[in-house]
PDB file of C-alpha atoms and ligand atoms in Angstrom:
ATOM      1  CA  UNK A   1      -0.175  -0.135   0.065  1.00 66.00           C
ATOM      2  CA  UNK A   2       1.507   3.788  -0.999  1.00 87.00           C
ATOM      3  CA  UNK A   3       0.734   5.868   1.308  1.00 91.00           C
ATOM      4  CA  UNK A   4       1.968   8.632  -0.160  1.00 93.00           C
ATOM      5  CA  UNK A   5      -0.778   8.215  -3.164  1.00 92.00           C
ATOM      6  CA  UNK A   6      -2.917   7.853  -1.572  1.00 90.00           C
ATOM      7  CA  UNK A   7      -3.104  10.709   0.652  1.00 94.00           C
ATOM      8  CA  UNK A   8      -2.500  12.631  -2.960  1.00 93.00           C
ATOM      9  CA  UNK A   9      -5.421  11.382  -4.064  1.00 92.00           C
ATOM     10  CA  UNK A  10      -7.294  13.125  -2.010  1.00 92.00           C
ATOM     11  CA  UNK A  11      -5.250  15.742  -2.301  1.00 94.00           C
ATOM     12  CA  UNK A  12      -4.147  16.613   1.378  1.00 95.00           C
ATOM     13  CA  UNK A  13      -0.322  17.657   1.551  1.00 95.00           C
ATOM     14  CA  UNK A  14       2.279  14.896   2.090  1.00 96.00           C
ATOM     15  CA  UNK A  15       4.312  15.270   6.091  1.00 95.00           C
ATOM     16  CA  UNK A  16       6.257  12.619   7.191  1.00 95.00           C
ATOM     17  CA  UNK A  17       3.853  13.020  10.374  1.00 94.00           C
ATOM     18  CA  UNK A  18       0.504  12.060   7.767  1.00 95.00           C
ATOM     19  CA  UNK A  19       2.561   9.639   6.784  1.00 95.00           C
ATOM     20  CA  UNK A  20       2.870   7.600  10.407  1.00 95.00           C
ATOM     21  CA  UNK A  21      -1.010   8.452  10.918  1.00 95.00           C
ATOM     22  CA  UNK A  22      -1.805   6.727   8.160  1.00 94.00           C
ATOM     23  CA  UNK A  23       0.454   4.085   8.852  1.00 94.00           C
ATOM     24  CA  UNK A  24      -0.619   3.771  12.411  1.00 95.00           C
ATOM     25  CA  UNK A  25      -4.515   3.506  11.283  1.00 94.00           C
ATOM     26  CA  UNK A  26      -3.568   1.128   8.669  1.00 93.00           C
ATOM     27  CA  UNK A  27      -1.985  -0.807  11.950  1.00 93.00           C
ATOM     28  CA  UNK A  28      -4.660  -0.263  14.478  1.00 93.00           C
ATOM     29  CA  UNK A  29      -7.955  -0.282  12.316  1.00 94.00           C
ATOM     30  CA  UNK A  30      -9.361   2.701  14.783  1.00 96.00           C
ATOM     31  CA  UNK A  31      -7.693   5.241  17.094  1.00 96.00           C
ATOM     32  CA  UNK A  32      -9.055   7.626  19.687  1.00 95.00           C
ATOM     33  CA  UNK A  33      -6.839  10.890  19.738  1.00 96.00           C
ATOM     34  CA  UNK A  34      -4.537   9.914  23.079  1.00 95.00           C
ATOM     35  CA  UNK A  35      -3.583   6.753  21.558  1.00 95.00           C
ATOM     36  CA  UNK A  36      -2.392   7.786  18.366  1.00 96.00           C
ATOM     37  CA  UNK A  37      -0.718  10.888  20.492  1.00 96.00           C
ATOM     38  CA  UNK A  38       1.781   8.270  21.992  1.00 96.00           C
ATOM     39  CA  UNK A  39       1.997   6.458  19.264  1.00 95.00           C
ATOM     40  CA  UNK A  40       2.979   9.341  17.452  1.00 96.00           C
ATOM     41  CA  UNK A  41       5.415  10.411  20.416  1.00 94.00           C
ATOM     42  CA  UNK A  42       8.377   7.807  19.953  1.00 91.00           C
ATOM     43  CA  UNK A  43       8.803   8.850  15.524  1.00 94.00           C
ATOM     44  CA  UNK A  44       7.740  12.791  16.159  1.00 96.00           C
ATOM     45  CA  UNK A  45       8.648  14.456  19.896  1.00 95.00           C
ATOM     46  CA  UNK A  46       7.908  17.768  19.659  1.00 94.00           C
ATOM     47  CA  UNK A  47       4.662  17.469  17.820  1.00 94.00           C
ATOM     48  CA  UNK A  48       1.336  18.990  19.843  1.00 95.00           C
ATOM     49  CA  UNK A  49      -1.489  17.497  19.961  1.00 95.00           C
ATOM     50  CA  UNK A  50      -3.398  20.560  18.591  1.00 96.00           C
ATOM     51  CA  UNK A  51      -1.077  19.581  15.432  1.00 95.00           C
ATOM     52  CA  UNK A  52      -2.457  16.187  15.784  1.00 96.00           C
ATOM     53  CA  UNK A  53      -5.927  17.883  16.059  1.00 95.00           C
ATOM     54  CA  UNK A  54      -5.921  20.034  13.503  1.00 96.00           C
ATOM     55  CA  UNK A  55      -3.973  16.562  10.787  1.00 96.00           C
ATOM     56  CA  UNK A  56      -6.619  14.966  11.818  1.00 96.00           C
ATOM     57  CA  UNK A  57      -9.927  17.523  11.085  1.00 96.00           C
ATOM     58  CA  UNK A  58      -7.931  17.662   7.942  1.00 96.00           C
ATOM     59  CA  UNK A  59      -8.187  14.507   6.649  1.00 96.00           C
ATOM     60  CA  UNK A  60     -11.363  14.154   8.118  1.00 96.00           C
ATOM     61  CA  UNK A  61     -12.674  17.700   5.968  1.00 96.00           C
ATOM     62  CA  UNK A  62     -10.996  15.364   2.814  1.00 94.00           C
ATOM     63  CA  UNK A  63     -13.279  12.498   3.383  1.00 93.00           C
ATOM     64  CA  UNK A  64     -10.396  10.486   4.410  1.00 94.00           C
ATOM     65  CA  UNK A  65     -10.940   9.501   7.403  1.00 96.00           C
ATOM     66  CA  UNK A  66     -13.707   8.995   9.635  1.00 95.00           C
ATOM     67  CA  UNK A  67     -14.626   9.825  13.121  1.00 95.00           C
ATOM     68  CA  UNK A  68     -16.440   7.096  14.794  1.00 94.00           C
ATOM     69  CA  UNK A  69     -18.411   8.030  17.596  1.00 91.00           C
ATOM     70  CA  UNK A  70     -18.463   5.978  19.976  1.00 89.00           C
ATOM     71  CA  UNK A  71     -20.707   6.662  23.350  1.00 85.00           C
ATOM     72  CA  UNK A  72     -19.686   6.878  26.450  1.00 87.00           C
ATOM     73  CA  UNK A  73     -16.200   7.545  25.359  1.00 89.00           C
ATOM     74  CA  UNK A  74     -13.647   9.037  22.735  1.00 92.00           C
ATOM     75  CA  UNK A  75     -14.388   9.104  19.284  1.00 94.00           C
ATOM     76  CA  UNK A  76     -12.450   6.741  17.493  1.00 96.00           C
ATOM     77  CA  UNK A  77     -10.370   7.792  13.705  1.00 97.00           C
ATOM     78  CA  UNK A  78     -10.851   5.337  11.382  1.00 96.00           C
ATOM     79  CA  UNK A  79     -10.083   5.401   7.541  1.00 94.00           C
ATOM     80  CA  UNK A  80     -12.992   5.882   5.621  1.00 93.00           C
ATOM     81  CA  UNK A  81     -14.635   2.944   3.890  1.00 91.00           C
ATOM     82  CA  UNK A  82     -17.816   1.538   2.773  1.00 90.00           C
ATOM     83  CA  UNK A  83     -20.640   2.554   5.621  1.00 88.00           C
ATOM     84  CA  UNK A  84     -20.499   0.426   8.243  1.00 93.00           C
ATOM     85  CA  UNK A  85     -20.920  -1.384  11.693  1.00 95.00           C
ATOM     86  CA  UNK A  86     -19.137  -1.233  14.829  1.00 96.00           C
ATOM     87  CA  UNK A  87     -18.504  -3.948  17.716  1.00 96.00           C
ATOM     88  CA  UNK A  88     -16.605  -2.820  21.038  1.00 95.00           C
ATOM     89  CA  UNK A  89     -15.793  -4.405  23.799  1.00 95.00           C
ATOM     90  CA  UNK A  90     -16.444  -2.525  26.858  1.00 92.00           C
ATOM     91  CA  UNK A  91     -12.803  -4.620  28.895  1.00 93.00           C
ATOM     92  CA  UNK A  92     -10.678  -3.476  26.938  1.00 93.00           C
ATOM     93  CA  UNK A  93     -12.412  -1.299  24.165  1.00 92.00           C
ATOM     94  CA  UNK A  94     -11.355  -3.602  20.816  1.00 93.00           C
ATOM     95  CA  UNK A  95     -13.794  -2.120  18.174  1.00 95.00           C
ATOM     96  CA  UNK A  96     -14.575  -3.793  14.930  1.00 95.00           C
ATOM     97  CA  UNK A  97     -15.938  -3.760  11.690  1.00 96.00           C
ATOM     98  CA  UNK A  98     -19.085  -5.658  11.002  1.00 96.00           C
ATOM     99  CA  UNK A  99     -20.682  -4.721   8.044  1.00 94.00           C
ATOM    100  CA  UNK A 100     -24.415  -5.824   8.176  1.00 92.00           C
ATOM    101  CA  UNK A 101     -27.742  -4.637   6.309  1.00 91.00           C
ATOM    102  CA  UNK A 102     -29.013  -2.252   8.118  1.00 90.00           C
ATOM    103  CA  UNK A 103     -31.982  -0.880   5.590  1.00 89.00           C
ATOM    104  CA  UNK A 104     -35.039  -2.437   7.071  1.00 91.00           C
ATOM    105  CA  UNK A 105     -34.161  -1.027  10.035  1.00 91.00           C
ATOM    106  CA  UNK A 106     -33.784   2.884   7.834  1.00 92.00           C
ATOM    107  CA  UNK A 107     -37.059   1.978   6.896  1.00 93.00           C
ATOM    108  CA  UNK A 108     -38.535   1.431   9.967  1.00 95.00           C
ATOM    109  CA  UNK A 109     -37.033   3.743  11.022  1.00 95.00           C
ATOM    110  CA  UNK A 110     -37.947   6.428   8.707  1.00 96.00           C
ATOM    111  CA  UNK A 111     -41.367   4.964   9.123  1.00 96.00           C
ATOM    112  CA  UNK A 112     -41.985   5.952  11.863  1.00 97.00           C
ATOM    113  CA  UNK A 113     -39.982   9.537  12.399  1.00 97.00           C
ATOM    114  CA  UNK A 114     -40.867  10.353   8.897  1.00 97.00           C
ATOM    115  CA  UNK A 115     -38.044  11.619   8.066  1.00 96.00           C
ATOM    116  CA  UNK A 116     -35.996  11.186   5.517  1.00 94.00           C
ATOM    117  CA  UNK A 117     -32.649   9.247   6.676  1.00 92.00           C
ATOM    118  CA  UNK A 118     -30.005   8.175   4.642  1.00 84.00           C
ATOM    119  CA  UNK A 119     -27.084   7.734   7.410  1.00 82.00           C
ATOM    120  CA  UNK A 120     -27.086   5.304  10.457  1.00 84.00           C
ATOM    121  CA  UNK A 121     -24.005   4.786  12.644  1.00 87.00           C
ATOM    122  CA  UNK A 122     -24.367   1.701  15.024  1.00 91.00           C
ATOM    123  CA  UNK A 123     -22.094   0.676  17.459  1.00 93.00           C
ATOM    124  CA  UNK A 124     -22.881  -3.267  19.971  1.00 95.00           C
ATOM    125  CA  UNK A 125     -21.417  -2.885  23.007  1.00 94.00           C
ATOM    126  CA  UNK A 126     -20.254  -6.017  24.776  1.00 95.00           C
ATOM    127  CA  UNK A 127     -17.690  -8.058  26.129  1.00 96.00           C
ATOM    128  CA  UNK A 128     -15.076  -9.469  23.269  1.00 96.00           C
ATOM    129  CA  UNK A 129     -14.157 -13.481  22.944  1.00 96.00           C
ATOM    130  CA  UNK A 130     -10.720 -12.620  24.791  1.00 95.00           C
ATOM    131  CA  UNK A 131     -12.409 -10.788  27.319  1.00 95.00           C
ATOM    132  CA  UNK A 132     -14.935 -13.850  27.658  1.00 94.00           C
ATOM    133  CA  UNK A 133     -12.148 -15.833  28.158  1.00 91.00           C
ATOM    134  CA  UNK A 134      -9.725 -14.963  30.781  1.00 86.00           C
ATOM    135  CA  UNK A 135     -13.045 -14.742  32.191  1.00 71.00           C
ATOM    136  CA  UNK A 136     -13.617 -18.096  32.180  1.00 68.00           C
ATOM    137  CA  UNK A 137     -10.227 -18.793  32.607  1.00 65.00           C
ATOM    138  CA  UNK A 138     -10.398 -17.064  36.159  1.00 62.00           C
ATOM    139  CA  UNK A 139     -13.511 -18.770  37.810  1.00 56.00           C
TER     140      UNK A 139
HETATM  141 ZN1   ZN B   1     -12.362  -7.164  25.122  1.00 89.57          ZN
HETATM  142 ZN1   ZN B   2     -14.732   1.082  11.336  1.00 89.57          ZN
END
């Protein structure tokens, strides 16, 4: 995967910081700003949180990144892809993407609300298989 081309395709200026952000997002899938800040500090110790915010906002504006709102938790960022839903572990905060056909739910919501709806954001909370295993081992 050539990160430089990807950034250029989104009309984003290529900087070493941005390349590193893209790399971190590819490896992590979803990350909040604090964890991103921590991950960037080893390579760019002088990079401020404000600069990271600015970079993230620009990349969101160019639709290169998407913000995922997680109820009661910090928003996370991911590389933009086709609309999908999220599953999050309440113990370890692991987030995974799931593709669900939500057209039935969306139509139902339209019917009930009489709104013209086009997007949705669904987040499921629960315990991931890893944490479930750990619990069993303890008991
Ligand atoms: Zn977990
Ligand atoms: Zn996602």
